[in-house]
Coordinates of C-alpha atoms and ligand atoms in Angstrom, one line a residue:
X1 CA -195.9 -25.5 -206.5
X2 CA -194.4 -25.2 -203.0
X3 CA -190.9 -26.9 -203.1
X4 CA -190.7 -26.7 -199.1
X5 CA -192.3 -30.0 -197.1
X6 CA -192.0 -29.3 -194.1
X7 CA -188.9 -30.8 -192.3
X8 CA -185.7 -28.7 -191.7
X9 CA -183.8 -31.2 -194.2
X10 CA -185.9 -30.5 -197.1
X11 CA -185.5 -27.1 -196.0
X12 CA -182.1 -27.2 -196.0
X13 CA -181.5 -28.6 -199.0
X14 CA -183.2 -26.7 -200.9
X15 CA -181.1 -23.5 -199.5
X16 CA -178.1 -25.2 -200.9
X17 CA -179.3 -25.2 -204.3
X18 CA -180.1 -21.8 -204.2
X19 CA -177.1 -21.0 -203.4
X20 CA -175.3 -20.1 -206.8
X21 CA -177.7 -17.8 -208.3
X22 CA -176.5 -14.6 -207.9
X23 CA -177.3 -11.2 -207.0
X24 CA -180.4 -9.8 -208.5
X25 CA -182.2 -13.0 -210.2
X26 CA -185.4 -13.8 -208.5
X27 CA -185.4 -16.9 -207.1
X28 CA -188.1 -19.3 -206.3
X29 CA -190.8 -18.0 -203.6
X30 CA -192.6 -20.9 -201.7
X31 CA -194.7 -18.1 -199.8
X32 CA -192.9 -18.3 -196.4
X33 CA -193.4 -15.0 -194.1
X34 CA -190.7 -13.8 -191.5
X35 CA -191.6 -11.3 -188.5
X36 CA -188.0 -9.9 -186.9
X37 CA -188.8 -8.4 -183.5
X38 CA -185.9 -6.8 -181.2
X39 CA -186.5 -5.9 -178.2
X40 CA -183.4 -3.2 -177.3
X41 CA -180.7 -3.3 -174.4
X42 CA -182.6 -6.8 -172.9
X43 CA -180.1 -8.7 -170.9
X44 CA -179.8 -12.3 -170.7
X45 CA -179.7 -12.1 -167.1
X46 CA -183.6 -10.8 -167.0
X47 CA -184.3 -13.3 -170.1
X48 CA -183.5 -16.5 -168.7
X49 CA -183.6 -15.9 -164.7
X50 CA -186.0 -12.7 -164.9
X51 CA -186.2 -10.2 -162.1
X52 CA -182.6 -9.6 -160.4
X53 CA -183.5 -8.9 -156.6
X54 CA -179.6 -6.9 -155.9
X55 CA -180.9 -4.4 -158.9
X56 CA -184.3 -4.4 -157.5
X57 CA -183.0 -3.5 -153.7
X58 CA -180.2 -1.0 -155.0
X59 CA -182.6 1.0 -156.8
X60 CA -185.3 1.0 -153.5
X61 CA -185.2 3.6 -151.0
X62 CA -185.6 3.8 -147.2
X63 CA -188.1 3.0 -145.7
X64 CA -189.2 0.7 -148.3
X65 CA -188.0 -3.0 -148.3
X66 CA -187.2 -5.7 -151.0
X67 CA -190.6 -7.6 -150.2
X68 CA -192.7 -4.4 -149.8
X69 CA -192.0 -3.6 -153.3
X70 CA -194.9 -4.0 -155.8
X71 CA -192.1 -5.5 -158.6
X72 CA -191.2 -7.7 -156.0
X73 CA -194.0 -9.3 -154.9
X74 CA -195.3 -9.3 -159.1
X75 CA -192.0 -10.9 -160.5
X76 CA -190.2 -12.5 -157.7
X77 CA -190.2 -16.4 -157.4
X78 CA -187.5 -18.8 -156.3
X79 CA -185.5 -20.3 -158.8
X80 CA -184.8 -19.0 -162.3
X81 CA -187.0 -21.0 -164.2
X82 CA -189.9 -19.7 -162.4
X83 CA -188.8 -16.1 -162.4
X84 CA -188.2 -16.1 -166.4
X85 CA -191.9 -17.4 -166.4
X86 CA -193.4 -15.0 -164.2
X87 CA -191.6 -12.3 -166.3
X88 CA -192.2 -13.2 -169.6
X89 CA -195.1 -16.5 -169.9
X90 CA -195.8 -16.3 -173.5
X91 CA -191.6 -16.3 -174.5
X92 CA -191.2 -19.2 -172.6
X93 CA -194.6 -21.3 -173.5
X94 CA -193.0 -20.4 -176.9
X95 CA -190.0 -21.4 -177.0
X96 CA -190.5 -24.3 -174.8
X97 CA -193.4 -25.7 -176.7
X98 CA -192.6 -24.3 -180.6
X99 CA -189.2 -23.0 -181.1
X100 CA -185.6 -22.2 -179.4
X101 CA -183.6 -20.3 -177.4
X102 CA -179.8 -19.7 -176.9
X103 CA -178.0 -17.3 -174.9
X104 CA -178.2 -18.8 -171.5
X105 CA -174.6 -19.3 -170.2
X106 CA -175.3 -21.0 -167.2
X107 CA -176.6 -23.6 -169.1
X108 CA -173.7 -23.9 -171.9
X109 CA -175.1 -21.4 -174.6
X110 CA -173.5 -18.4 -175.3
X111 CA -174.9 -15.6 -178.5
X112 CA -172.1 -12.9 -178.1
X113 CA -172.2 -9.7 -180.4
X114 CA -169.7 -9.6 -183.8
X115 CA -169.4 -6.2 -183.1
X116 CA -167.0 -4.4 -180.5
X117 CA -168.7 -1.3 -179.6
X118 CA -172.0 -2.8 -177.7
X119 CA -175.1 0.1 -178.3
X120 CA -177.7 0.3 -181.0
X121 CA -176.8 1.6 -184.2
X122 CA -173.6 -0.9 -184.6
X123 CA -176.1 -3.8 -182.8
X124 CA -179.3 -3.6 -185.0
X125 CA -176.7 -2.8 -188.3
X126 CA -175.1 -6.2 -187.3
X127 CA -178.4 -8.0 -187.0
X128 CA -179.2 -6.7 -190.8
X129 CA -176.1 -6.9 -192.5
X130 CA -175.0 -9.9 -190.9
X131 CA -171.4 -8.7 -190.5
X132 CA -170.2 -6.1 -187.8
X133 CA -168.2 -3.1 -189.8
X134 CA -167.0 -1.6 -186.7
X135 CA -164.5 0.7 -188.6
X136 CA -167.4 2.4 -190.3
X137 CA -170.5 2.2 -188.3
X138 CA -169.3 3.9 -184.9
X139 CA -172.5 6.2 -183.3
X140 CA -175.9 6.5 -182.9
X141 CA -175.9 9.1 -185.8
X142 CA -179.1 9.5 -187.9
X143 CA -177.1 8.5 -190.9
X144 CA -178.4 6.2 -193.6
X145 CA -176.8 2.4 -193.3
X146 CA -173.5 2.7 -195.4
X147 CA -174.5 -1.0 -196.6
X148 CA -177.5 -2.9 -198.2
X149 CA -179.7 -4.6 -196.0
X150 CA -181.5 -7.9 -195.5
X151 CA -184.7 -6.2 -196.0
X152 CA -184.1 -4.8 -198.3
X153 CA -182.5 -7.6 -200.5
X154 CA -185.5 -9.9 -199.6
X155 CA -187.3 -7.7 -201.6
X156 CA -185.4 -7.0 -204.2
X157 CA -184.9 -11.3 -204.6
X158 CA -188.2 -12.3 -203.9
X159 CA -190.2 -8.9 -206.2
X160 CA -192.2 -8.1 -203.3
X161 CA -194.3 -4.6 -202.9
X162 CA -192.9 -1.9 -200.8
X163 CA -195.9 -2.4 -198.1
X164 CA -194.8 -6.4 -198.3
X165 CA -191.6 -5.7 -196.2
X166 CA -192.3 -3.2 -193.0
X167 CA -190.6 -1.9 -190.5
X168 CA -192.2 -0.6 -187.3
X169 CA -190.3 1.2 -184.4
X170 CA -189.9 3.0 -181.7
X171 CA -186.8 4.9 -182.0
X172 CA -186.4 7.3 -184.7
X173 CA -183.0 5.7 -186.3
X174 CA -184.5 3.1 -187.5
X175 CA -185.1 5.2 -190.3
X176 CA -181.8 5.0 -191.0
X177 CA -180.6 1.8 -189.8
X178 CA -183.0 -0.8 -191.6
X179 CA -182.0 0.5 -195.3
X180 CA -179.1 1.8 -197.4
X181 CA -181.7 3.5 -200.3
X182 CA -184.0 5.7 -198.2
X183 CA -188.1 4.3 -199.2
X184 CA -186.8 0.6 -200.3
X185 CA -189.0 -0.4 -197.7
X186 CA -191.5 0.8 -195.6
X187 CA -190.4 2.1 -192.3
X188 CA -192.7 3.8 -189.8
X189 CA -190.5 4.9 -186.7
X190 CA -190.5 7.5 -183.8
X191 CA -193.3 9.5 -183.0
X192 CA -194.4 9.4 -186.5
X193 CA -198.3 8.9 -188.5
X194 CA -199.4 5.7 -190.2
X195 CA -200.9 7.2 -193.3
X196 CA -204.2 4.0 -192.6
X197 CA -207.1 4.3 -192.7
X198 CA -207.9 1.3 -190.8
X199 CA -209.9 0.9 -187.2
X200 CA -208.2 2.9 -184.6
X201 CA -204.9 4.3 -186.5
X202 CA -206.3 7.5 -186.6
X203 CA -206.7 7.9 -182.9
X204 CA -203.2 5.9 -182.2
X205 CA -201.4 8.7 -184.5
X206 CA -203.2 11.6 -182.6
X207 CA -202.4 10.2 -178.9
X208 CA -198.4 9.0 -179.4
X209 CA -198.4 12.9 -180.8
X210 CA -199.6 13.8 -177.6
X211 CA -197.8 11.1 -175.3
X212 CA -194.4 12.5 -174.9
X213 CA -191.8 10.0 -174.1
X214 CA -188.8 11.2 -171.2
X215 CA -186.5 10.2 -174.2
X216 CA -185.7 12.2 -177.6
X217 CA -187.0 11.0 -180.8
X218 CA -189.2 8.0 -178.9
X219 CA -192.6 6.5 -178.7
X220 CA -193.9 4.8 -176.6
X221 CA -193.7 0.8 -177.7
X222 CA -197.3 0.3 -177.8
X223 CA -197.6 2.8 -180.3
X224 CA -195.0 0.6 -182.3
X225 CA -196.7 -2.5 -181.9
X226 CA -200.4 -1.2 -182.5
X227 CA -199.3 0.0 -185.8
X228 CA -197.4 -2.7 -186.7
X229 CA -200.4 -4.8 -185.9
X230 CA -202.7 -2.7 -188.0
X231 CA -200.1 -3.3 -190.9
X232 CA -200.1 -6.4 -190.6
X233 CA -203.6 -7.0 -190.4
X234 CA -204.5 -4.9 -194.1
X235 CA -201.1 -4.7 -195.9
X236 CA -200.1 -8.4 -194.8
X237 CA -196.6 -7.8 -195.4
X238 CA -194.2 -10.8 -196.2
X239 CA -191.7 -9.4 -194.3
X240 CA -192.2 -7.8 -191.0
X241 CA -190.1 -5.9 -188.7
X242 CA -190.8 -5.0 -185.0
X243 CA -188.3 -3.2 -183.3
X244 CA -189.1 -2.6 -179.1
X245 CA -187.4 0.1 -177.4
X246 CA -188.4 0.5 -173.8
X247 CA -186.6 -2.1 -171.9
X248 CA -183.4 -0.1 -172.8
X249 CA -184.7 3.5 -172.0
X250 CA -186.2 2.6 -168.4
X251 CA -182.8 0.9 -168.0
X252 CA -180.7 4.1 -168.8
X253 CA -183.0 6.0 -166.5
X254 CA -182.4 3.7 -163.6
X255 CA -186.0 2.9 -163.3
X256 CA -185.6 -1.3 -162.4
X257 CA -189.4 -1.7 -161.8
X258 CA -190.6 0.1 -165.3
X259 CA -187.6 -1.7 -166.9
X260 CA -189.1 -5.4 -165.8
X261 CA -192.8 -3.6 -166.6
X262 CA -191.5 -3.3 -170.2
X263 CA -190.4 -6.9 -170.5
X264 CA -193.7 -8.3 -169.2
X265 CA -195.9 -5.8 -171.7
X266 CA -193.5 -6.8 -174.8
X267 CA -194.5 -10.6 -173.8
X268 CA -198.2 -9.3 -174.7
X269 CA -197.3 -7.8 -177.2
X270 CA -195.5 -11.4 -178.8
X271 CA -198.3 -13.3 -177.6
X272 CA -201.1 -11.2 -179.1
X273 CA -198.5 -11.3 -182.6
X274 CA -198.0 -14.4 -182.1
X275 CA -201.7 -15.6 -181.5
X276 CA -202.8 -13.6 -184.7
X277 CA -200.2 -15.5 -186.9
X278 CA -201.7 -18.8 -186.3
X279 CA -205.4 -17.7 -186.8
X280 CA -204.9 -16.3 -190.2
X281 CA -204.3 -19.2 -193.0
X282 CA -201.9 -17.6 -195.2
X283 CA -199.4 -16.8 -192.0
X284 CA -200.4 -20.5 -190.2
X285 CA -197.4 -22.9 -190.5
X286 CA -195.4 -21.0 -192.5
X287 CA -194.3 -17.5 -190.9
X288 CA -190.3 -18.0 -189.2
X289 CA -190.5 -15.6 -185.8
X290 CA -187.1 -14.6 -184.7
X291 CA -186.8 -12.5 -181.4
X292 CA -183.4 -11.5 -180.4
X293 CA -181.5 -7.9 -179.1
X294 CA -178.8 -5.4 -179.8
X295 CA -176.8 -5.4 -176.7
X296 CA -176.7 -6.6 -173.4
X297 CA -176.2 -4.4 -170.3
X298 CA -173.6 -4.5 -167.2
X299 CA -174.2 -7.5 -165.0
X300 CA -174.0 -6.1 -161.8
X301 CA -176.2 -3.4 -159.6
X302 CA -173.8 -0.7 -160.5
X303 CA -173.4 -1.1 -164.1
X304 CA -177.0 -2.7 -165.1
X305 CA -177.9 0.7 -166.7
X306 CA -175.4 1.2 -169.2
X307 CA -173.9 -0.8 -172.2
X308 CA -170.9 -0.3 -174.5
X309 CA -167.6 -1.3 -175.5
X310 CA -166.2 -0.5 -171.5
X311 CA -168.9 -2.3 -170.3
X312 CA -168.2 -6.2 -169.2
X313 CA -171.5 -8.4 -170.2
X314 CA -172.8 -5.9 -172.8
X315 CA -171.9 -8.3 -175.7
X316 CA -173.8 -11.5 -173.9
X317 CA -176.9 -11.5 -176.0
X318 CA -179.4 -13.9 -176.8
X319 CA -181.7 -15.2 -179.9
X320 CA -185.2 -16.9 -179.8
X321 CA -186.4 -18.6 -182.7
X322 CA -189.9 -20.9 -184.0
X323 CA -189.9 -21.5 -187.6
X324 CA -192.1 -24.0 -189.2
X325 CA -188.8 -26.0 -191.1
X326 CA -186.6 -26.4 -187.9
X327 CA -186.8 -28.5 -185.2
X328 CA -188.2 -27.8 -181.8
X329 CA -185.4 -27.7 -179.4
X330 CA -186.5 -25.7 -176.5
X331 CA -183.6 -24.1 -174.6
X332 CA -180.2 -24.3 -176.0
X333 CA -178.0 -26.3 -173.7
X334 CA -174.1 -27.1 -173.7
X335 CA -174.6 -25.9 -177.6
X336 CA -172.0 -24.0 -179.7
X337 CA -171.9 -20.3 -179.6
X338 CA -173.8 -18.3 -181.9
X339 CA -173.9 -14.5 -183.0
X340 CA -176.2 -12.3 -184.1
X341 CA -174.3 -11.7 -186.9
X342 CA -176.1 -15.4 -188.1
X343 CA -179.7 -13.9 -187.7
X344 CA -179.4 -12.0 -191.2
X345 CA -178.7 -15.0 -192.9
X346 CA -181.0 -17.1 -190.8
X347 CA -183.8 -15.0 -192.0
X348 CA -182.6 -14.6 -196.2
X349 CA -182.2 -18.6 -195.9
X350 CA -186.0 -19.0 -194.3
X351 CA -186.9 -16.9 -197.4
X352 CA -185.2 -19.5 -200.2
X353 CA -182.1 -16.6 -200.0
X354 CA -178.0 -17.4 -199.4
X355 CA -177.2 -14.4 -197.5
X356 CA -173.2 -16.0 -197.5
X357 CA -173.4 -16.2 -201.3
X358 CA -173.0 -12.5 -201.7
X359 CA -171.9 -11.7 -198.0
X360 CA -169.1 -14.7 -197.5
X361 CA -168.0 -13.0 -194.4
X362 CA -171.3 -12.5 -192.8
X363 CA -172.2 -15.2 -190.4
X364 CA -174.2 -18.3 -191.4
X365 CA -177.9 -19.3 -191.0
X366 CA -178.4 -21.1 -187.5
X367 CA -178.8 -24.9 -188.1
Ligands
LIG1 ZN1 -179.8 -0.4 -177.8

């Protein structure tokens, strides 16, 4: 029997009592699904006010002019609200019409990063552990997470199958980042095969083997989200991870207009996700989507490429929610500040799980 009504009360509630079982019992599963999707290095500034028209122009050369620019005249618009649509429709119908958003600081919402150091590995390792551990996790290092994931305790808890909690990314470290014991979950990341059979796989595995990134270790995000869509579609995992990569590469390289061409493809992407979810029955009305980001980026033309501890306006970040059990409330405004060290607990709690039981330092589920 389902214990979870439908109303973030009940929800709520029910989270409490959970909350003294400990570590390793299995606790009840009411069949709730949770997709994670991060899309890397995306600044709040692009998020809520979309294309920035000093980056644009800075990265432009003579003869060409702001309004001659093709990114110009696809993204541009007056005010901010319009921009933000223009860049990313399906986020905004989203989160406007089923979920949240918080991160915009011009409207009194601030998500600021737990951890000092502002690039991936720490970033992503926050968002899973729910705690920043800034002592230990210090590079981008393909070593295996010192600690025990959300994914992977969200299997362990809820006794699910190893294809029931997927990762899919573009960046190679993932294989690292998303679990302490390598194969607790399944991870497919970087350029590599989806052993599936399934329509099309085959040919996606042969051409990202054949599409060579600019960038080491890489594929190309619509290999990512292909993938994770054919996964999805067969395996039906119960726990599904997305992670984007492109927004941060094009950003490093300088490239402004393939940057904003990222954002605007990753909105398909969500849309097409998002849009499958609520055809299929056993995902309808009861998967929790949670888009968010490991770092933000400088603020201004001169520093928009780079992130990192030196880096002023690389720890504004941002978190989008919809979940079936909380209220709709659009975007944040004049709200408390949140941190993505809340998202891992945000995600065990949608699951029946209290992250803070076994983590009390980690930061608590957003309410
Ligand atoms: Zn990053």
């Amino acid at each position: 029997m389902r214990q979870w009504v439908g109303t973030a009360l009940t929800a709520a509630v029910w989270v409490t009592t959970l909350g003294s079982i400990g570590a390793g019992q299995a606790v009840h599963d009411p069949g709730d699904r949770i997709v994670l999707v991060t899309i890397d290095g995306a600044r709040t500034q692009e998020i809520f006010g979309g294309l920035d028209a000093d980056i644009l122009k800075s990265t432009l050369k003579a003869p060409q002019t702001l309004e001659s620019s093709p990114t110009y005249r696809r993204f541009w618009a007056e005010s901010a609200e319009e921009r933000r649509r223009k860049l990313m429709p399906f986020l905004w119908s989203l989160v406007t019409e089923h979920g949240s958003i918080a991160g915009d600081t011009g409207a009194g919402s601030a998500v600021r990063l737990g951890n000092r150091h502002w690039f991936s590995y720490p970033g992503y390792a926050e968002i899973l552990l729910g705690e920043p551990h800034d002592a230990q996790i210090t590079s981008n290092d393909a070593v295996q997470n010192r600690y025990t994931t959300v994914l992977e305790t969200l299997r362990t808890r809820l006794s699910l199958s190893r294809n029931q909690v997927a990762t899919f990314a573009s960046w190679a470290l993932f294989n690292q980042i998303v679990e302490h014991t390598e194969g607790a979950t399944f991870v497919n990341a970087g350029v590599e095969p989806l052993g599936l059979s399934a329509k099309d796989v085959p040919l996606l595995n042969h051409l990202q083997a054949e599409a060579a990134t600019p960038w080491d270790v890489t594929r190309f995000d619509v290999f990512t989200f292909r993938m994770a869509m054919a996964h999805l579609t067969t395996a039906r995992p119960r726990v599904l991870y997305i992670a984007f990569d492109e927004t941060d590469d094009w950003a490093h390289d300088g490239r402004y207009d393939r940057t904003l061409e990222a954002y605007a493809r990753t909105d398909g992407y969500l849309r097409e996700l998002w849009t499958w979810l609520q055809s299929d029955s056993e995902y309808q009305g009861r998967t929790h989507l949670l888009i968010t980001t490991d770092h933000g980026r400088g603020r201004t033309s001169t520093d928009w490429r780079n992130h990192g501890a030196k880096v002023a306006g690389a720890e504004d970040v941002w978190i989008a929610f919809a979940s079936p059990r909380m209220p709709q409330r659009g975007p944040w405004r004049d709200a408390p500040t949140l941190s993505t060290s809340q998202v891992a607990a945000t995600l065990a709690s949608w699951m029946g799980v209290d992250w803070n039981a076994d983590h009390p330092k980690a930061g608590k589920p957003i309410r």
